[in-house]
Protein backbone atom coordinates (compact mmCIF):
# COMPACT_ATOMS: atom_id res chain seq x y z
CA UNK A 1 0.00 0.00 0.00
CA UNK A 2 1.07 3.55 -0.61
CA UNK A 3 2.22 5.69 2.27
CA UNK A 4 3.78 9.11 2.55
CA UNK A 5 5.46 10.10 5.80
CA UNK A 6 6.38 13.62 6.83
CA UNK A 7 8.01 13.20 10.22
CA UNK A 8 7.97 16.87 11.22
CA UNK A 9 4.65 18.54 11.99
CA UNK A 10 6.37 21.85 12.68
CA UNK A 11 9.66 23.28 11.49
CA UNK A 12 11.10 26.68 12.32
CA UNK A 13 14.18 28.21 10.74
CA UNK A 14 15.70 31.67 10.71
CA UNK A 15 15.58 33.80 7.59
CA UNK A 16 18.57 33.07 5.42
CA UNK A 17 19.16 29.64 6.94
CA UNK A 18 18.91 26.45 4.90
CA UNK A 19 15.71 24.48 5.17
CA UNK A 20 14.92 20.84 4.53
CA UNK A 21 11.45 19.35 4.80
CA UNK A 22 11.56 15.59 4.98
CA UNK A 23 9.38 13.20 3.05
CA UNK A 24 9.63 9.43 2.91
CA UNK A 25 7.39 7.17 0.95
CA UNK A 26 6.40 3.56 0.71
CA UNK A 27 5.31 2.27 -2.67
CA UNK A 28 5.92 -0.97 -4.48
CA UNK A 29 6.07 0.49 -7.97
CA UNK A 30 7.68 3.53 -9.54
CA UNK A 31 5.98 6.57 -8.04
CA UNK A 32 5.63 10.12 -9.10
CA UNK A 33 6.31 12.53 -6.23
CA UNK A 34 5.09 16.05 -5.65
CA UNK A 35 5.32 18.86 -3.16
CA UNK A 36 2.22 20.96 -2.63
CA UNK A 37 2.17 24.18 -0.62
CA UNK A 38 -0.59 26.09 1.12
CA UNK A 39 0.15 29.68 2.09
CA UNK A 40 -1.95 31.40 4.72
CA UNK A 41 -5.49 31.98 3.47
CA UNK A 42 -4.70 30.51 0.07
CA UNK A 43 -5.59 27.26 -1.60
CA UNK A 44 -3.40 24.22 -1.93
CA UNK A 45 -1.16 24.51 -4.98
CA UNK A 46 1.53 22.51 -6.67
CA UNK A 47 5.07 23.59 -5.82
CA UNK A 48 7.08 21.07 -7.78
CA UNK A 49 7.13 17.53 -9.12
CA UNK A 50 10.11 15.24 -9.33
CA UNK A 51 9.81 14.50 -13.03
CA UNK A 52 10.19 18.18 -13.88
CA UNK A 53 13.57 18.44 -12.17
CA UNK A 54 13.08 22.17 -11.84
CA UNK A 55 13.60 24.66 -9.07
CA UNK A 56 10.55 26.62 -8.00
CA UNK A 57 10.94 29.65 -5.70
CA UNK A 58 14.42 28.37 -4.92
CA UNK A 59 13.15 24.98 -3.76
CA UNK A 60 14.44 21.70 -5.10
CA UNK A 61 13.65 18.09 -4.33
CA UNK A 62 15.46 14.99 -5.46
CA UNK A 63 13.90 11.58 -5.59
CA UNK A 64 16.13 9.08 -3.81
CA UNK A 65 14.78 5.65 -4.62
CA UNK A 66 17.32 3.90 -2.44
CA UNK A 67 16.21 5.80 0.64
CA UNK A 68 12.63 6.19 -0.64
CA UNK A 69 12.82 9.88 0.10
CA UNK A 70 11.85 13.11 -1.60
CA UNK A 71 13.08 15.83 0.72
CA UNK A 72 12.38 19.47 -0.13
CA UNK A 73 15.30 21.84 0.22
CA UNK A 74 16.09 25.49 -0.06
CA UNK A 75 19.51 26.98 0.69
CA UNK A 76 18.29 30.32 2.07
CA UNK A 77 14.82 30.50 3.61
CA UNK A 78 12.71 33.61 3.14
CA UNK A 79 9.85 34.87 5.31
CA UNK A 80 7.42 34.32 2.44
CA UNK A 81 8.26 30.63 2.52
CA UNK A 82 6.26 30.26 5.73
CA UNK A 83 3.43 27.90 4.82
CA UNK A 84 2.10 24.38 5.09
CA UNK A 85 3.92 21.90 2.88
CA UNK A 86 2.52 18.55 1.79
CA UNK A 87 4.41 15.77 0.11
CA UNK A 88 2.29 13.64 -2.21
CA UNK A 89 2.70 10.45 -4.19
CA UNK A 90 0.85 9.56 -7.35
CA UNK A 91 0.08 5.96 -8.05
CA UNK A 92 1.35 5.49 -11.60
CA UNK A 93 -0.65 2.36 -12.25
CA UNK A 94 -4.37 2.12 -12.56
CA UNK A 95 -6.06 4.91 -10.68
CA UNK A 96 -3.31 7.57 -10.73
CA UNK A 97 -4.58 8.88 -7.44
CA UNK A 98 -2.68 11.26 -5.18
CA UNK A 99 -1.74 10.21 -1.64
CA UNK A 100 -0.73 13.01 0.70
CA UNK A 101 1.43 13.13 3.79
CA UNK A 102 0.26 14.84 6.94
CA UNK A 103 2.11 18.04 6.15
CA UNK A 104 4.82 20.17 7.74
CA UNK A 105 4.21 23.72 8.85
CA UNK A 106 7.27 25.80 8.07
CA UNK A 107 7.83 29.03 9.91
CA UNK A 108 10.64 31.31 8.83
CA UNK A 109 11.68 33.59 11.66
CA UNK A 110 12.73 37.10 10.64
CA UNK B 1 -9.45 32.65 -14.57
CA UNK B 2 -11.35 31.98 -11.36
CA UNK B 3 -9.93 28.56 -10.74
CA UNK B 4 -11.90 25.86 -8.98
CA UNK B 5 -14.92 27.35 -7.24
CA UNK B 6 -16.48 25.85 -4.15
CA UNK B 7 -19.45 26.87 -2.07
CA UNK B 8 -20.24 27.40 0.65
CA UNK B 9 -16.88 28.25 2.19
CA UNK B 10 -18.13 27.51 5.67
CA UNK B 11 -21.02 25.47 6.96
CA UNK B 12 -22.20 24.80 10.50
CA UNK B 13 -24.91 22.23 11.05
CA UNK B 14 -26.23 20.05 13.82
CA UNK B 15 -25.62 16.34 13.73
CA UNK B 16 -28.13 14.26 11.82
CA UNK B 17 -28.81 17.15 9.45
CA UNK B 18 -28.08 16.87 5.72
CA UNK B 19 -25.47 19.06 4.03
CA UNK B 20 -24.34 19.59 0.46
CA UNK B 21 -21.21 21.06 -1.06
CA UNK B 22 -20.89 22.37 -4.57
CA UNK B 23 -17.87 22.50 -6.85
CA UNK B 24 -17.32 24.07 -10.24
CA UNK B 25 -14.06 22.93 -11.84
CA UNK B 26 -11.83 24.86 -14.17
CA UNK B 27 -13.41 25.10 -17.59
CA UNK B 28 -12.38 22.22 -19.81
CA UNK B 29 -11.15 20.00 -17.00
CA UNK B 30 -12.54 16.52 -17.42
CA UNK B 31 -11.37 15.08 -14.12
CA UNK B 32 -12.87 16.18 -10.83
CA UNK B 33 -11.85 15.07 -7.36
CA UNK B 34 -13.39 15.39 -3.93
CA UNK B 35 -11.02 15.18 -0.97
CA UNK B 36 -11.59 15.10 2.76
CA UNK B 37 -9.05 16.86 4.97
CA UNK B 38 -9.26 16.25 8.69
CA UNK B 39 -7.50 18.59 11.09
CA UNK B 40 -3.78 17.97 11.10
CA UNK B 41 -3.95 15.57 8.18
CA UNK B 42 -3.34 15.70 4.47
CA UNK B 43 -6.17 15.49 1.95
CA UNK B 44 -7.63 12.04 1.35
CA UNK B 45 -9.44 11.19 -1.86
CA UNK B 46 -13.14 10.46 -1.55
CA UNK B 47 -14.17 10.17 -5.18
CA UNK B 48 -12.84 10.89 -8.65
CA UNK B 49 -14.89 11.65 -11.76
CA UNK B 50 -13.92 11.36 -15.39
CA UNK B 51 -16.52 13.56 -17.05
CA UNK B 52 -19.81 12.40 -15.51
CA UNK B 53 -18.57 8.94 -14.52
CA UNK B 54 -17.41 8.16 -10.99
CA UNK B 55 -14.33 6.05 -11.79
CA UNK B 56 -13.03 5.71 -8.24
CA UNK B 57 -15.35 5.96 -5.24
CA UNK B 58 -13.73 3.26 -3.17
CA UNK B 59 -13.05 5.65 -0.26
CA UNK B 60 -16.49 7.22 -0.22
CA UNK B 61 -18.56 6.11 2.80
CA UNK B 62 -21.61 5.20 0.82
CA UNK B 63 -23.93 4.77 3.76
CA UNK B 64 -24.12 8.53 4.27
CA UNK B 65 -22.13 10.17 1.49
CA UNK B 66 -23.19 10.61 -2.10
CA UNK B 67 -21.90 12.60 -5.02
CA UNK B 68 -22.97 13.48 -8.50
CA UNK B 69 -21.55 15.23 -11.50
CA UNK B 70 -24.40 15.68 -13.89
CA UNK B 71 -23.41 16.81 -17.38
CA UNK B 72 -19.78 16.30 -16.48
CA UNK B 73 -19.17 19.83 -15.26
CA UNK B 74 -19.99 20.91 -11.72
CA UNK B 75 -20.42 18.46 -8.90
CA UNK B 76 -22.24 18.11 -5.60
CA UNK B 77 -21.13 16.14 -2.57
CA UNK B 78 -23.80 15.34 -0.01
CA UNK B 79 -23.77 13.97 3.51
CA UNK B 80 -26.97 12.67 5.01
CA UNK B 81 -27.13 12.46 7.93
CA UNK B 82 -24.04 14.29 9.15
CA UNK B 83 -22.14 13.00 12.17
CA UNK B 84 -19.80 14.80 14.54
CA UNK B 85 -16.82 13.07 12.95
CA UNK B 86 -17.62 14.60 9.58
CA UNK B 87 -16.29 17.95 10.74
CA UNK B 88 -13.46 18.63 8.32
CA UNK B 89 -12.51 20.57 5.22
CA UNK B 90 -13.90 19.22 1.96
CA UNK B 91 -11.71 20.02 -1.00
CA UNK B 92 -12.55 19.85 -4.66
CA UNK B 93 -9.87 19.65 -7.33
CA UNK B 94 -9.82 19.32 -11.09
CA UNK B 95 -7.33 18.41 -13.79
CA UNK B 96 -7.49 18.34 -17.57
CA UNK B 97 -7.46 14.54 -17.48
CA UNK B 98 -6.16 11.77 -15.27
CA UNK B 99 -2.89 11.61 -17.16
CA UNK B 100 0.30 11.01 -15.25
CA UNK B 101 1.56 14.54 -15.68
CA UNK B 102 -1.69 16.43 -15.22
CA UNK B 103 -1.61 18.84 -12.32
CA UNK B 104 -4.53 18.91 -9.92
CA UNK B 105 -5.85 22.38 -9.15
CA UNK B 106 -7.56 22.77 -5.83
CA UNK B 107 -10.46 24.88 -4.73
CA UNK B 108 -10.50 26.84 -1.47
CA UNK B 109 -12.43 24.13 0.33
CA UNK B 110 -15.58 24.03 2.44
CA UNK B 111 -15.05 23.91 6.18
CA UNK B 112 -17.81 21.85 7.78
CA UNK B 113 -18.53 21.97 11.48
CA UNK B 114 -21.01 19.48 12.85
CA UNK B 115 -22.35 20.33 16.32
PDB file of C-alpha atoms in Angstrom:
ATOM      1  CA  UNK A   1       0.000   0.000   0.000  1.00  0.00           C
ATOM      2  CA  UNK A   2       1.073   3.554  -0.608  1.00  0.00           C
ATOM      3  CA  UNK A   3       2.217   5.685   2.269  1.00  0.00           C
ATOM      4  CA  UNK A   4       3.776   9.115   2.551  1.00  0.00           C
ATOM      5  CA  UNK A   5       5.464  10.103   5.804  1.00  0.00           C
ATOM      6  CA  UNK A   6       6.382  13.617   6.828  1.00  0.00           C
ATOM      7  CA  UNK A   7       8.008  13.201  10.223  1.00  0.00           C
ATOM      8  CA  UNK A   8       7.969  16.872  11.216  1.00  0.00           C
ATOM      9  CA  UNK A   9       4.654  18.540  11.991  1.00  0.00           C
ATOM     10  CA  UNK A  10       6.375  21.850  12.682  1.00  0.00           C
ATOM     11  CA  UNK A  11       9.665  23.278  11.495  1.00  0.00           C
ATOM     12  CA  UNK A  12      11.096  26.683  12.321  1.00  0.00           C
ATOM     13  CA  UNK A  13      14.180  28.208  10.745  1.00  0.00           C
ATOM     14  CA  UNK A  14      15.698  31.666  10.710  1.00  0.00           C
ATOM     15  CA  UNK A  15      15.579  33.802   7.591  1.00  0.00           C
ATOM     16  CA  UNK A  16      18.575  33.066   5.419  1.00  0.00           C
ATOM     17  CA  UNK A  17      19.161  29.637   6.935  1.00  0.00           C
ATOM     18  CA  UNK A  18      18.908  26.447   4.899  1.00  0.00           C
ATOM     19  CA  UNK A  19      15.712  24.483   5.171  1.00  0.00           C
ATOM     20  CA  UNK A  20      14.924  20.845   4.530  1.00  0.00           C
ATOM     21  CA  UNK A  21      11.445  19.347   4.801  1.00  0.00           C
ATOM     22  CA  UNK A  22      11.563  15.593   4.977  1.00  0.00           C
ATOM     23  CA  UNK A  23       9.380  13.196   3.050  1.00  0.00           C
ATOM     24  CA  UNK A  24       9.631   9.428   2.912  1.00  0.00           C
ATOM     25  CA  UNK A  25       7.387   7.172   0.946  1.00  0.00           C
ATOM     26  CA  UNK A  26       6.400   3.556   0.708  1.00  0.00           C
ATOM     27  CA  UNK A  27       5.308   2.269  -2.673  1.00  0.00           C
ATOM     28  CA  UNK A  28       5.923  -0.971  -4.483  1.00  0.00           C
ATOM     29  CA  UNK A  29       6.070   0.490  -7.974  1.00  0.00           C
ATOM     30  CA  UNK A  30       7.679   3.532  -9.539  1.00  0.00           C
ATOM     31  CA  UNK A  31       5.985   6.569  -8.043  1.00  0.00           C
ATOM     32  CA  UNK A  32       5.631  10.123  -9.097  1.00  0.00           C
ATOM     33  CA  UNK A  33       6.309  12.529  -6.228  1.00  0.00           C
ATOM     34  CA  UNK A  34       5.085  16.052  -5.653  1.00  0.00           C
ATOM     35  CA  UNK A  35       5.322  18.864  -3.159  1.00  0.00           C
ATOM     36  CA  UNK A  36       2.224  20.958  -2.626  1.00  0.00           C
ATOM     37  CA  UNK A  37       2.166  24.177  -0.623  1.00  0.00           C
ATOM     38  CA  UNK A  38      -0.589  26.090   1.119  1.00  0.00           C
ATOM     39  CA  UNK A  39       0.153  29.679   2.090  1.00  0.00           C
ATOM     40  CA  UNK A  40      -1.954  31.398   4.716  1.00  0.00           C
ATOM     41  CA  UNK A  41      -5.495  31.984   3.471  1.00  0.00           C
ATOM     42  CA  UNK A  42      -4.705  30.514   0.072  1.00  0.00           C
ATOM     43  CA  UNK A  43      -5.593  27.262  -1.600  1.00  0.00           C
ATOM     44  CA  UNK A  44      -3.400  24.218  -1.933  1.00  0.00           C
ATOM     45  CA  UNK A  45      -1.161  24.506  -4.975  1.00  0.00           C
ATOM     46  CA  UNK A  46       1.535  22.507  -6.673  1.00  0.00           C
ATOM     47  CA  UNK A  47       5.067  23.594  -5.825  1.00  0.00           C
ATOM     48  CA  UNK A  48       7.081  21.073  -7.783  1.00  0.00           C
ATOM     49  CA  UNK A  49       7.130  17.526  -9.121  1.00  0.00           C
ATOM     50  CA  UNK A  50      10.114  15.239  -9.332  1.00  0.00           C
ATOM     51  CA  UNK A  51       9.806  14.505 -13.033  1.00  0.00           C
ATOM     52  CA  UNK A  52      10.193  18.180 -13.880  1.00  0.00           C
ATOM     53  CA  UNK A  53      13.570  18.440 -12.166  1.00  0.00           C
ATOM     54  CA  UNK A  54      13.082  22.167 -11.842  1.00  0.00           C
ATOM     55  CA  UNK A  55      13.600  24.665  -9.073  1.00  0.00           C
ATOM     56  CA  UNK A  56      10.547  26.621  -8.000  1.00  0.00           C
ATOM     57  CA  UNK A  57      10.940  29.647  -5.705  1.00  0.00           C
ATOM     58  CA  UNK A  58      14.418  28.374  -4.916  1.00  0.00           C
ATOM     59  CA  UNK A  59      13.149  24.984  -3.757  1.00  0.00           C
ATOM     60  CA  UNK A  60      14.442  21.703  -5.104  1.00  0.00           C
ATOM     61  CA  UNK A  61      13.645  18.091  -4.335  1.00  0.00           C
ATOM     62  CA  UNK A  62      15.463  14.993  -5.456  1.00  0.00           C
ATOM     63  CA  UNK A  63      13.896  11.582  -5.586  1.00  0.00           C
ATOM     64  CA  UNK A  64      16.128   9.076  -3.806  1.00  0.00           C
ATOM     65  CA  UNK A  65      14.776   5.651  -4.625  1.00  0.00           C
ATOM     66  CA  UNK A  66      17.325   3.897  -2.443  1.00  0.00           C
ATOM     67  CA  UNK A  67      16.208   5.799   0.644  1.00  0.00           C
ATOM     68  CA  UNK A  68      12.627   6.189  -0.636  1.00  0.00           C
ATOM     69  CA  UNK A  69      12.819   9.878   0.101  1.00  0.00           C
ATOM     70  CA  UNK A  70      11.849  13.111  -1.600  1.00  0.00           C
ATOM     71  CA  UNK A  71      13.078  15.833   0.718  1.00  0.00           C
ATOM     72  CA  UNK A  72      12.377  19.471  -0.127  1.00  0.00           C
ATOM     73  CA  UNK A  73      15.297  21.837   0.222  1.00  0.00           C
ATOM     74  CA  UNK A  74      16.093  25.494  -0.057  1.00  0.00           C
ATOM     75  CA  UNK A  75      19.509  26.984   0.695  1.00  0.00           C
ATOM     76  CA  UNK A  76      18.289  30.320   2.067  1.00  0.00           C
ATOM     77  CA  UNK A  77      14.825  30.502   3.614  1.00  0.00           C
ATOM     78  CA  UNK A  78      12.712  33.607   3.144  1.00  0.00           C
ATOM     79  CA  UNK A  79       9.847  34.874   5.310  1.00  0.00           C
ATOM     80  CA  UNK A  80       7.417  34.321   2.443  1.00  0.00           C
ATOM     81  CA  UNK A  81       8.260  30.626   2.519  1.00  0.00           C
ATOM     82  CA  UNK A  82       6.260  30.261   5.726  1.00  0.00           C
ATOM     83  CA  UNK A  83       3.433  27.899   4.823  1.00  0.00           C
ATOM     84  CA  UNK A  84       2.098  24.380   5.094  1.00  0.00           C
ATOM     85  CA  UNK A  85       3.916  21.901   2.879  1.00  0.00           C
ATOM     86  CA  UNK A  86       2.525  18.548   1.788  1.00  0.00           C
ATOM     87  CA  UNK A  87       4.411  15.770   0.113  1.00  0.00           C
ATOM     88  CA  UNK A  88       2.289  13.640  -2.205  1.00  0.00           C
ATOM     89  CA  UNK A  89       2.703  10.451  -4.195  1.00  0.00           C
ATOM     90  CA  UNK A  90       0.852   9.561  -7.346  1.00  0.00           C
ATOM     91  CA  UNK A  91       0.077   5.957  -8.048  1.00  0.00           C
ATOM     92  CA  UNK A  92       1.347   5.489 -11.605  1.00  0.00           C
ATOM     93  CA  UNK A  93      -0.646   2.364 -12.252  1.00  0.00           C
ATOM     94  CA  UNK A  94      -4.372   2.123 -12.563  1.00  0.00           C
ATOM     95  CA  UNK A  95      -6.056   4.908 -10.677  1.00  0.00           C
ATOM     96  CA  UNK A  96      -3.309   7.566 -10.734  1.00  0.00           C
ATOM     97  CA  UNK A  97      -4.580   8.877  -7.437  1.00  0.00           C
ATOM     98  CA  UNK A  98      -2.678  11.255  -5.175  1.00  0.00           C
ATOM     99  CA  UNK A  99      -1.738  10.209  -1.643  1.00  0.00           C
ATOM    100  CA  UNK A 100      -0.732  13.010   0.700  1.00  0.00           C
ATOM    101  CA  UNK A 101       1.430  13.129   3.787  1.00  0.00           C
ATOM    102  CA  UNK A 102       0.262  14.845   6.939  1.00  0.00           C
ATOM    103  CA  UNK A 103       2.113  18.037   6.147  1.00  0.00           C
ATOM    104  CA  UNK A 104       4.819  20.171   7.737  1.00  0.00           C
ATOM    105  CA  UNK A 105       4.210  23.718   8.845  1.00  0.00           C
ATOM    106  CA  UNK A 106       7.275  25.795   8.072  1.00  0.00           C
ATOM    107  CA  UNK A 107       7.826  29.033   9.914  1.00  0.00           C
ATOM    108  CA  UNK A 108      10.643  31.309   8.832  1.00  0.00           C
ATOM    109  CA  UNK A 109      11.675  33.587  11.663  1.00  0.00           C
ATOM    110  CA  UNK A 110      12.734  37.103  10.635  1.00  0.00           C
TER     111      UNK A 110
ATOM    112  CA  UNK B   1      -9.454  32.654 -14.572  1.00  0.00           C
ATOM    113  CA  UNK B   2     -11.351  31.984 -11.358  1.00  0.00           C
ATOM    114  CA  UNK B   3      -9.934  28.558 -10.736  1.00  0.00           C
ATOM    115  CA  UNK B   4     -11.901  25.862  -8.982  1.00  0.00           C
ATOM    116  CA  UNK B   5     -14.917  27.350  -7.238  1.00  0.00           C
ATOM    117  CA  UNK B   6     -16.480  25.854  -4.147  1.00  0.00           C
ATOM    118  CA  UNK B   7     -19.448  26.867  -2.068  1.00  0.00           C
ATOM    119  CA  UNK B   8     -20.241  27.398   0.653  1.00  0.00           C
ATOM    120  CA  UNK B   9     -16.882  28.254   2.191  1.00  0.00           C
ATOM    121  CA  UNK B  10     -18.130  27.510   5.674  1.00  0.00           C
ATOM    122  CA  UNK B  11     -21.022  25.473   6.959  1.00  0.00           C
ATOM    123  CA  UNK B  12     -22.198  24.799  10.495  1.00  0.00           C
ATOM    124  CA  UNK B  13     -24.908  22.233  11.053  1.00  0.00           C
ATOM    125  CA  UNK B  14     -26.232  20.052  13.821  1.00  0.00           C
ATOM    126  CA  UNK B  15     -25.620  16.339  13.727  1.00  0.00           C
ATOM    127  CA  UNK B  16     -28.128  14.260  11.815  1.00  0.00           C
ATOM    128  CA  UNK B  17     -28.813  17.155   9.453  1.00  0.00           C
ATOM    129  CA  UNK B  18     -28.080  16.873   5.723  1.00  0.00           C
ATOM    130  CA  UNK B  19     -25.474  19.062   4.026  1.00  0.00           C
ATOM    131  CA  UNK B  20     -24.341  19.586   0.465  1.00  0.00           C
ATOM    132  CA  UNK B  21     -21.211  21.057  -1.056  1.00  0.00           C
ATOM    133  CA  UNK B  22     -20.895  22.373  -4.570  1.00  0.00           C
ATOM    134  CA  UNK B  23     -17.873  22.503  -6.854  1.00  0.00           C
ATOM    135  CA  UNK B  24     -17.319  24.071 -10.243  1.00  0.00           C
ATOM    136  CA  UNK B  25     -14.064  22.929 -11.839  1.00  0.00           C
ATOM    137  CA  UNK B  26     -11.830  24.857 -14.172  1.00  0.00           C
ATOM    138  CA  UNK B  27     -13.406  25.102 -17.592  1.00  0.00           C
ATOM    139  CA  UNK B  28     -12.375  22.221 -19.814  1.00  0.00           C
ATOM    140  CA  UNK B  29     -11.146  20.004 -16.996  1.00  0.00           C
ATOM    141  CA  UNK B  30     -12.539  16.518 -17.423  1.00  0.00           C
ATOM    142  CA  UNK B  31     -11.367  15.078 -14.123  1.00  0.00           C
ATOM    143  CA  UNK B  32     -12.872  16.182 -10.834  1.00  0.00           C
ATOM    144  CA  UNK B  33     -11.854  15.070  -7.361  1.00  0.00           C
ATOM    145  CA  UNK B  34     -13.395  15.387  -3.925  1.00  0.00           C
ATOM    146  CA  UNK B  35     -11.023  15.176  -0.975  1.00  0.00           C
ATOM    147  CA  UNK B  36     -11.586  15.105   2.759  1.00  0.00           C
ATOM    148  CA  UNK B  37      -9.052  16.860   4.965  1.00  0.00           C
ATOM    149  CA  UNK B  38      -9.262  16.249   8.687  1.00  0.00           C
ATOM    150  CA  UNK B  39      -7.502  18.590  11.093  1.00  0.00           C
ATOM    151  CA  UNK B  40      -3.784  17.966  11.097  1.00  0.00           C
ATOM    152  CA  UNK B  41      -3.947  15.573   8.179  1.00  0.00           C
ATOM    153  CA  UNK B  42      -3.339  15.701   4.469  1.00  0.00           C
ATOM    154  CA  UNK B  43      -6.165  15.489   1.948  1.00  0.00           C
ATOM    155  CA  UNK B  44      -7.632  12.044   1.350  1.00  0.00           C
ATOM    156  CA  UNK B  45      -9.442  11.189  -1.863  1.00  0.00           C
ATOM    157  CA  UNK B  46     -13.142  10.459  -1.552  1.00  0.00           C
ATOM    158  CA  UNK B  47     -14.170  10.172  -5.183  1.00  0.00           C
ATOM    159  CA  UNK B  48     -12.840  10.887  -8.653  1.00  0.00           C
ATOM    160  CA  UNK B  49     -14.891  11.647 -11.756  1.00  0.00           C
ATOM    161  CA  UNK B  50     -13.917  11.365 -15.385  1.00  0.00           C
ATOM    162  CA  UNK B  51     -16.520  13.562 -17.051  1.00  0.00           C
ATOM    163  CA  UNK B  52     -19.806  12.396 -15.506  1.00  0.00           C
ATOM    164  CA  UNK B  53     -18.574   8.941 -14.517  1.00  0.00           C
ATOM    165  CA  UNK B  54     -17.405   8.156 -10.995  1.00  0.00           C
ATOM    166  CA  UNK B  55     -14.330   6.053 -11.790  1.00  0.00           C
ATOM    167  CA  UNK B  56     -13.035   5.714  -8.238  1.00  0.00           C
ATOM    168  CA  UNK B  57     -15.352   5.957  -5.245  1.00  0.00           C
ATOM    169  CA  UNK B  58     -13.727   3.256  -3.171  1.00  0.00           C
ATOM    170  CA  UNK B  59     -13.045   5.649  -0.256  1.00  0.00           C
ATOM    171  CA  UNK B  60     -16.489   7.222  -0.219  1.00  0.00           C
ATOM    172  CA  UNK B  61     -18.562   6.109   2.804  1.00  0.00           C
ATOM    173  CA  UNK B  62     -21.608   5.199   0.824  1.00  0.00           C
ATOM    174  CA  UNK B  63     -23.931   4.775   3.756  1.00  0.00           C
ATOM    175  CA  UNK B  64     -24.124   8.528   4.271  1.00  0.00           C
ATOM    176  CA  UNK B  65     -22.125  10.174   1.488  1.00  0.00           C
ATOM    177  CA  UNK B  66     -23.191  10.610  -2.099  1.00  0.00           C
ATOM    178  CA  UNK B  67     -21.905  12.604  -5.020  1.00  0.00           C
ATOM    179  CA  UNK B  68     -22.965  13.476  -8.501  1.00  0.00           C
ATOM    180  CA  UNK B  69     -21.553  15.230 -11.502  1.00  0.00           C
ATOM    181  CA  UNK B  70     -24.395  15.677 -13.890  1.00  0.00           C
ATOM    182  CA  UNK B  71     -23.407  16.812 -17.379  1.00  0.00           C
ATOM    183  CA  UNK B  72     -19.777  16.300 -16.484  1.00  0.00           C
ATOM    184  CA  UNK B  73     -19.169  19.834 -15.255  1.00  0.00           C
ATOM    185  CA  UNK B  74     -19.990  20.907 -11.724  1.00  0.00           C
ATOM    186  CA  UNK B  75     -20.419  18.465  -8.900  1.00  0.00           C
ATOM    187  CA  UNK B  76     -22.235  18.113  -5.600  1.00  0.00           C
ATOM    188  CA  UNK B  77     -21.129  16.142  -2.566  1.00  0.00           C
ATOM    189  CA  UNK B  78     -23.800  15.341  -0.009  1.00  0.00           C
ATOM    190  CA  UNK B  79     -23.770  13.971   3.506  1.00  0.00           C
ATOM    191  CA  UNK B  80     -26.971  12.670   5.007  1.00  0.00           C
ATOM    192  CA  UNK B  81     -27.133  12.460   7.933  1.00  0.00           C
ATOM    193  CA  UNK B  82     -24.040  14.286   9.153  1.00  0.00           C
ATOM    194  CA  UNK B  83     -22.141  13.003  12.168  1.00  0.00           C
ATOM    195  CA  UNK B  84     -19.801  14.801  14.540  1.00  0.00           C
ATOM    196  CA  UNK B  85     -16.823  13.066  12.946  1.00  0.00           C
ATOM    197  CA  UNK B  86     -17.620  14.596   9.581  1.00  0.00           C
ATOM    198  CA  UNK B  87     -16.288  17.952  10.742  1.00  0.00           C
ATOM    199  CA  UNK B  88     -13.461  18.633   8.317  1.00  0.00           C
ATOM    200  CA  UNK B  89     -12.507  20.566   5.219  1.00  0.00           C
ATOM    201  CA  UNK B  90     -13.896  19.220   1.964  1.00  0.00           C
ATOM    202  CA  UNK B  91     -11.705  20.016  -1.003  1.00  0.00           C
ATOM    203  CA  UNK B  92     -12.550  19.852  -4.655  1.00  0.00           C
ATOM    204  CA  UNK B  93      -9.867  19.647  -7.334  1.00  0.00           C
ATOM    205  CA  UNK B  94      -9.820  19.322 -11.091  1.00  0.00           C
ATOM    206  CA  UNK B  95      -7.330  18.408 -13.790  1.00  0.00           C
ATOM    207  CA  UNK B  96      -7.487  18.337 -17.570  1.00  0.00           C
ATOM    208  CA  UNK B  97      -7.465  14.541 -17.485  1.00  0.00           C
ATOM    209  CA  UNK B  98      -6.158  11.768 -15.274  1.00  0.00           C
ATOM    210  CA  UNK B  99      -2.886  11.607 -17.156  1.00  0.00           C
ATOM    211  CA  UNK B 100       0.296  11.013 -15.251  1.00  0.00           C
ATOM    212  CA  UNK B 101       1.558  14.535 -15.684  1.00  0.00           C
ATOM    213  CA  UNK B 102      -1.685  16.432 -15.223  1.00  0.00           C
ATOM    214  CA  UNK B 103      -1.613  18.836 -12.323  1.00  0.00           C
ATOM    215  CA  UNK B 104      -4.525  18.913  -9.923  1.00  0.00           C
ATOM    216  CA  UNK B 105      -5.851  22.384  -9.153  1.00  0.00           C
ATOM    217  CA  UNK B 106      -7.559  22.773  -5.826  1.00  0.00           C
ATOM    218  CA  UNK B 107     -10.462  24.881  -4.728  1.00  0.00           C
ATOM    219  CA  UNK B 108     -10.499  26.838  -1.467  1.00  0.00           C
ATOM    220  CA  UNK B 109     -12.435  24.129   0.332  1.00  0.00           C
ATOM    221  CA  UNK B 110     -15.580  24.032   2.441  1.00  0.00           C
ATOM    222  CA  UNK B 111     -15.051  23.909   6.177  1.00  0.00           C
ATOM    223  CA  UNK B 112     -17.805  21.851   7.777  1.00  0.00           C
ATOM    224  CA  UNK B 113     -18.533  21.973  11.476  1.00  0.00           C
ATOM    225  CA  UNK B 114     -21.013  19.483  12.853  1.00  0.00           C
ATOM    226  CA  UNK B 115     -22.350  20.331  16.323  1.00  0.00           C
TER     227      UNK B 115
END
